Structures are given as structure tokens and as C-alpha cells.
Amino acid sequence: MRTARLAGLATALVMTVLVSLMSAPAPSARAATTEASWGSVNAKNAVLKRGCRNYSYRYAVDAPTKGDWDLSVRIMRKGRVVWFGYLYEGPSPEAGVARFRLCSSQVRPGRYRLEAVVSVQDGREVTESELPVDTFKLRKPRRRR
């Protein structure tokens, strides 16, 4: 009796999963491409100062499709996200300077990657494009003699 009940529950679970998979949107609807023409991000080399400090990066968004855009930005080091930020149309101009905050207790001097994805939403349709990656260095402060 218990085995029959478990088999019925397992069948119901499988059917629920199959129905939800069949009704999910196609994965190609949100596939990201890399398009330099959609914009850019870049950061200059800087000195990693003691404590928590603000650093800046430049961005430009030029999405070729109509709709509302947003820009997801992350700073990576050795495959690990060390900072994440988000800009969106409205309060953010299409090009400008934005800031990120890093703490010397959390990051080390070295080379970092600045990665960004532009998303444009027009109604229910979302189109995404990865911007070209920029790299920058954070170096130790020079010691005074």
C-alpha cells in the first residue's frame, strides 16, 4: 500500500516537472552575445590605498534596439567577483563615470577584469550583450624613504 502511494507521488512529481519545463521560455530568448557596438567600460590603473576607498570607471551604453536598458558591471580577480554594480536608464546617463568601492582588507594588488552586460527590455522581450572586457591594475602604494 505504501509503495503504491510513493509511486503515485513520484509520477505526479515527474508530470509537474515536465509541464513546467514545457511551459518555460526558450533559452535563446536571453542568450547574450558580445558586441562592442553596444558600449564600453574601462577603468584606469590605480593605487590600492589603505582602508576602503572609491575608485572610478567610465561607461558608455549605445544599445541598438529600442527599450529600457540596464548595465550590470562586475570586477573580477582570479575568477572571483570582488565587486558588483548596476546602472539603469533614467537616473543614469548613457555615458559617464561611475564609482566602485574596494577595501584593502578584502582585495590585493594585482590585475582585475572589468566585465559588463547590457540588457534591453522592450515589453516582454529582453536582449542582452556582453561588452568587451577591460583590465586594470591596482598596485601597492610606493614607500617613502
PDB file of C-alpha atoms in Angstrom:
ATOM      1  CA  MET A   1       0.000   0.000   0.000  1.00  0.00           C
ATOM      2  CA  ARG A   2       2.788   2.440   0.955  1.00  0.00           C
ATOM      3  CA  THR A   3       4.781   1.562  -2.186  1.00  0.00           C
ATOM      4  CA  ALA A   4       1.778   2.321  -4.410  1.00  0.00           C
ATOM      5  CA  ARG A   5       1.329   5.712  -2.724  1.00  0.00           C
ATOM      6  CA  LEU A   6       5.035   6.570  -3.207  1.00  0.00           C
ATOM      7  CA  ALA A   7       4.864   5.524  -6.866  1.00  0.00           C
ATOM      8  CA  GLY A   8       1.807   7.777  -7.348  1.00  0.00           C
ATOM      9  CA  LEU A   9       3.596  10.712  -5.739  1.00  0.00           C
ATOM     10  CA  ALA A  10       6.696  10.125  -7.882  1.00  0.00           C
ATOM     11  CA  THR A  11       4.562  10.059 -11.050  1.00  0.00           C
ATOM     12  CA  ALA A  12       2.819  13.290 -10.054  1.00  0.00           C
ATOM     13  CA  LEU A  13       6.176  14.952  -9.377  1.00  0.00           C
ATOM     14  CA  VAL A  14       7.593  13.893 -12.751  1.00  0.00           C
ATOM     15  CA  MET A  15       4.489  15.179 -14.545  1.00  0.00           C
ATOM     16  CA  THR A  16       4.716  18.528 -12.726  1.00  0.00           C
ATOM     17  CA  VAL A  17       8.379  18.937 -13.706  1.00  0.00           C
ATOM     18  CA  LEU A  18       7.657  18.034 -17.345  1.00  0.00           C
ATOM     19  CA  VAL A  19       4.773  20.515 -17.600  1.00  0.00           C
ATOM     20  CA  SER A  20       6.881  23.312 -16.079  1.00  0.00           C
ATOM     21  CA  LEU A  21       9.767  22.585 -18.483  1.00  0.00           C
ATOM     22  CA  MET A  22       7.441  22.611 -21.492  1.00  0.00           C
ATOM     23  CA  SER A  23       5.971  25.999 -20.493  1.00  0.00           C
ATOM     24  CA  ALA A  24       9.367  27.678 -19.821  1.00  0.00           C
ATOM     25  CA  PRO A  25      10.559  30.284 -22.351  1.00  0.00           C
ATOM     26  CA  ALA A  26      13.132  29.205 -24.901  1.00  0.00           C
ATOM     27  CA  PRO A  27      16.699  29.722 -23.628  1.00  0.00           C
ATOM     28  CA  SER A  28      17.689  31.510 -26.841  1.00  0.00           C
ATOM     29  CA  ALA A  29      15.410  34.415 -25.911  1.00  0.00           C
ATOM     30  CA  ARG A  30      18.020  35.633 -23.375  1.00  0.00           C
ATOM     31  CA  ALA A  31      21.250  34.468 -24.988  1.00  0.00           C
ATOM     32  CA  ALA A  32      23.994  37.076 -24.611  1.00  0.00           C
ATOM     33  CA  THR A  33      26.373  37.990 -27.391  1.00  0.00           C
ATOM     34  CA  THR A  34      29.498  40.125 -27.257  1.00  0.00           C
ATOM     35  CA  GLU A  35      29.009  43.397 -29.104  1.00  0.00           C
ATOM     36  CA  ALA A  36      31.497  46.246 -28.910  1.00  0.00           C
ATOM     37  CA  SER A  37      28.959  48.471 -30.673  1.00  0.00           C
ATOM     38  CA  TRP A  38      26.620  48.265 -27.645  1.00  0.00           C
ATOM     39  CA  GLY A  39      29.017  50.231 -25.474  1.00  0.00           C
ATOM     40  CA  SER A  40      32.136  50.024 -23.362  1.00  0.00           C
ATOM     41  CA  VAL A  41      33.515  50.038 -19.838  1.00  0.00           C
ATOM     42  CA  ASN A  42      37.047  50.893 -18.741  1.00  0.00           C
ATOM     43  CA  ALA A  43      38.995  51.686 -15.606  1.00  0.00           C
ATOM     44  CA  LYS A  44      42.427  53.233 -15.198  1.00  0.00           C
ATOM     45  CA  ASN A  45      45.242  51.668 -13.236  1.00  0.00           C
ATOM     46  CA  ALA A  46      45.230  52.918  -9.656  1.00  0.00           C
ATOM     47  CA  VAL A  47      46.943  52.679  -6.286  1.00  0.00           C
ATOM     48  CA  LEU A  48      45.228  50.368  -3.787  1.00  0.00           C
ATOM     49  CA  LYS A  49      45.108  52.652  -0.769  1.00  0.00           C
ATOM     50  CA  ARG A  50      44.753  51.556   2.838  1.00  0.00           C
ATOM     51  CA  GLY A  51      41.175  51.197   4.106  1.00  0.00           C
ATOM     52  CA  CYS A  52      38.038  51.440   1.960  1.00  0.00           C
ATOM     53  CA  ARG A  53      38.204  53.828  -0.990  1.00  0.00           C
ATOM     54  CA  ASN A  54      36.159  54.782  -4.031  1.00  0.00           C
ATOM     55  CA  TYR A  55      37.640  54.187  -7.478  1.00  0.00           C
ATOM     56  CA  SER A  56      36.051  55.141 -10.785  1.00  0.00           C
ATOM     57  CA  TYR A  57      35.302  53.589 -14.154  1.00  0.00           C
ATOM     58  CA  ARG A  58      33.899  55.040 -17.371  1.00  0.00           C
ATOM     59  CA  TYR A  59      30.950  53.510 -19.158  1.00  0.00           C
ATOM     60  CA  ALA A  60      29.012  54.132 -22.348  1.00  0.00           C
ATOM     61  CA  VAL A  61      25.799  52.384 -23.445  1.00  0.00           C
ATOM     62  CA  ASP A  62      24.668  52.506 -27.067  1.00  0.00           C
ATOM     63  CA  ALA A  63      22.050  49.760 -27.366  1.00  0.00           C
ATOM     64  CA  PRO A  64      20.881  49.426 -30.988  1.00  0.00           C
ATOM     65  CA  THR A  65      17.379  48.303 -30.040  1.00  0.00           C
ATOM     66  CA  LYS A  66      14.592  50.353 -28.516  1.00  0.00           C
ATOM     67  CA  GLY A  67      13.546  49.772 -24.942  1.00  0.00           C
ATOM     68  CA  ASP A  68      14.859  50.386 -21.444  1.00  0.00           C
ATOM     69  CA  TRP A  69      18.498  49.468 -20.826  1.00  0.00           C
ATOM     70  CA  ASP A  70      20.424  48.423 -17.757  1.00  0.00           C
ATOM     71  CA  LEU A  71      24.105  47.742 -17.264  1.00  0.00           C
ATOM     72  CA  SER A  72      25.384  45.045 -14.914  1.00  0.00           C
ATOM     73  CA  VAL A  73      29.045  45.597 -14.040  1.00  0.00           C
ATOM     74  CA  ARG A  74      31.359  43.345 -12.091  1.00  0.00           C
ATOM     75  CA  ILE A  75      35.010  43.390 -11.145  1.00  0.00           C
ATOM     76  CA  MET A  76      36.729  40.009 -11.188  1.00  0.00           C
ATOM     77  CA  ARG A  77      40.056  38.730  -9.856  1.00  0.00           C
ATOM     78  CA  LYS A  78      41.187  35.162 -10.460  1.00  0.00           C
ATOM     79  CA  GLY A  79      37.656  34.039 -11.334  1.00  0.00           C
ATOM     80  CA  ARG A  80      36.108  35.604  -8.221  1.00  0.00           C
ATOM     81  CA  VAL A  81      33.706  38.546  -8.128  1.00  0.00           C
ATOM     82  CA  VAL A  82      35.112  41.269  -5.864  1.00  0.00           C
ATOM     83  CA  TRP A  83      32.507  43.956  -6.674  1.00  0.00           C
ATOM     84  CA  PHE A  84      29.150  44.143  -8.456  1.00  0.00           C
ATOM     85  CA  GLY A  85      27.214  47.204  -9.575  1.00  0.00           C
ATOM     86  CA  TYR A  86      24.130  48.081 -11.569  1.00  0.00           C
ATOM     87  CA  LEU A  87      23.206  51.137 -13.647  1.00  0.00           C
ATOM     88  CA  TYR A  88      19.906  51.664 -15.445  1.00  0.00           C
ATOM     89  CA  GLU A  89      18.271  54.095 -17.821  1.00  0.00           C
ATOM     90  CA  GLY A  90      16.572  57.015 -16.143  1.00  0.00           C
ATOM     91  CA  PRO A  91      18.867  58.169 -13.335  1.00  0.00           C
ATOM     92  CA  SER A  92      21.994  57.131 -15.287  1.00  0.00           C
ATOM     93  CA  PRO A  93      23.034  58.927 -18.480  1.00  0.00           C
ATOM     94  CA  GLU A  94      24.030  56.808 -21.485  1.00  0.00           C
ATOM     95  CA  ALA A  95      27.698  57.625 -20.832  1.00  0.00           C
ATOM     96  CA  GLY A  96      29.544  58.792 -17.785  1.00  0.00           C
ATOM     97  CA  VAL A  97      31.693  57.967 -14.797  1.00  0.00           C
ATOM     98  CA  ALA A  98      30.567  55.637 -12.031  1.00  0.00           C
ATOM     99  CA  ARG A  99      32.284  54.575  -8.840  1.00  0.00           C
ATOM    100  CA  PHE A 100      33.094  51.319  -7.136  1.00  0.00           C
ATOM    101  CA  ARG A 101      34.297  50.856  -3.568  1.00  0.00           C
ATOM    102  CA  LEU A 102      37.032  48.419  -2.588  1.00  0.00           C
ATOM    103  CA  CYS A 103      38.658  47.781   0.772  1.00  0.00           C
ATOM    104  CA  SER A 104      42.334  46.908   1.037  1.00  0.00           C
ATOM    105  CA  SER A 105      41.469  44.311   3.677  1.00  0.00           C
ATOM    106  CA  GLN A 106      39.372  42.426   1.088  1.00  0.00           C
ATOM    107  CA  VAL A 107      41.414  42.752  -2.130  1.00  0.00           C
ATOM    108  CA  ARG A 108      45.084  42.541  -3.040  1.00  0.00           C
ATOM    109  CA  PRO A 109      47.251  44.418  -5.531  1.00  0.00           C
ATOM    110  CA  GLY A 110      47.150  42.863  -8.990  1.00  0.00           C
ATOM    111  CA  ARG A 111      45.302  42.726 -12.305  1.00  0.00           C
ATOM    112  CA  TYR A 112      41.498  42.938 -12.343  1.00  0.00           C
ATOM    113  CA  ARG A 113      38.877  42.407 -15.038  1.00  0.00           C
ATOM    114  CA  LEU A 114      36.006  44.847 -15.563  1.00  0.00           C
ATOM    115  CA  GLU A 115      33.098  42.946 -17.150  1.00  0.00           C
ATOM    116  CA  ALA A 116      29.693  44.309 -18.148  1.00  0.00           C
ATOM    117  CA  VAL A 117      26.433  43.148 -19.734  1.00  0.00           C
ATOM    118  CA  VAL A 118      23.877  45.489 -21.325  1.00  0.00           C
ATOM    119  CA  SER A 119      20.252  44.299 -21.184  1.00  0.00           C
ATOM    120  CA  VAL A 120      17.489  45.989 -23.161  1.00  0.00           C
ATOM    121  CA  GLN A 121      13.858  45.236 -22.351  1.00  0.00           C
ATOM    122  CA  ASP A 122      11.142  46.072 -24.865  1.00  0.00           C
ATOM    123  CA  GLY A 123       7.859  44.816 -23.473  1.00  0.00           C
ATOM    124  CA  ARG A 124       8.390  41.155 -22.632  1.00  0.00           C
ATOM    125  CA  GLU A 125      11.424  40.742 -24.896  1.00  0.00           C
ATOM    126  CA  VAL A 126      14.887  41.036 -23.329  1.00  0.00           C
ATOM    127  CA  THR A 127      18.053  41.275 -25.420  1.00  0.00           C
ATOM    128  CA  GLU A 128      21.489  41.101 -23.796  1.00  0.00           C
ATOM    129  CA  SER A 129      25.015  41.753 -24.959  1.00  0.00           C
ATOM    130  CA  GLU A 130      28.321  41.401 -23.138  1.00  0.00           C
ATOM    131  CA  LEU A 131      30.602  44.381 -23.580  1.00  0.00           C
ATOM    132  CA  PRO A 132      34.305  43.891 -24.293  1.00  0.00           C
ATOM    133  CA  VAL A 133      36.257  43.157 -21.108  1.00  0.00           C
ATOM    134  CA  ASP A 134      38.689  45.767 -19.793  1.00  0.00           C
ATOM    135  CA  THR A 135      41.606  45.045 -17.464  1.00  0.00           C
ATOM    136  CA  PHE A 136      43.268  47.353 -14.978  1.00  0.00           C
ATOM    137  CA  LYS A 137      45.868  47.076 -12.234  1.00  0.00           C
ATOM    138  CA  LEU A 138      45.728  48.029  -8.599  1.00  0.00           C
ATOM    139  CA  ARG A 139      49.233  48.453  -7.253  1.00  0.00           C
ATOM    140  CA  LYS A 140      50.727  48.882  -3.800  1.00  0.00           C
ATOM    141  CA  PRO A 141      51.490  52.420  -2.650  1.00  0.00           C
ATOM    142  CA  ARG A 142      55.135  53.431  -3.054  1.00  0.00           C
ATOM    143  CA  ARG A 143      57.024  53.554   0.196  1.00  0.00           C
ATOM    144  CA  ARG A 144      58.656  56.817   1.232  1.00  0.00           C
ATOM    145  CA  ARG A 145      62.340  56.649   2.043  1.00  0.00           C
TER     146      ARG A 145
END
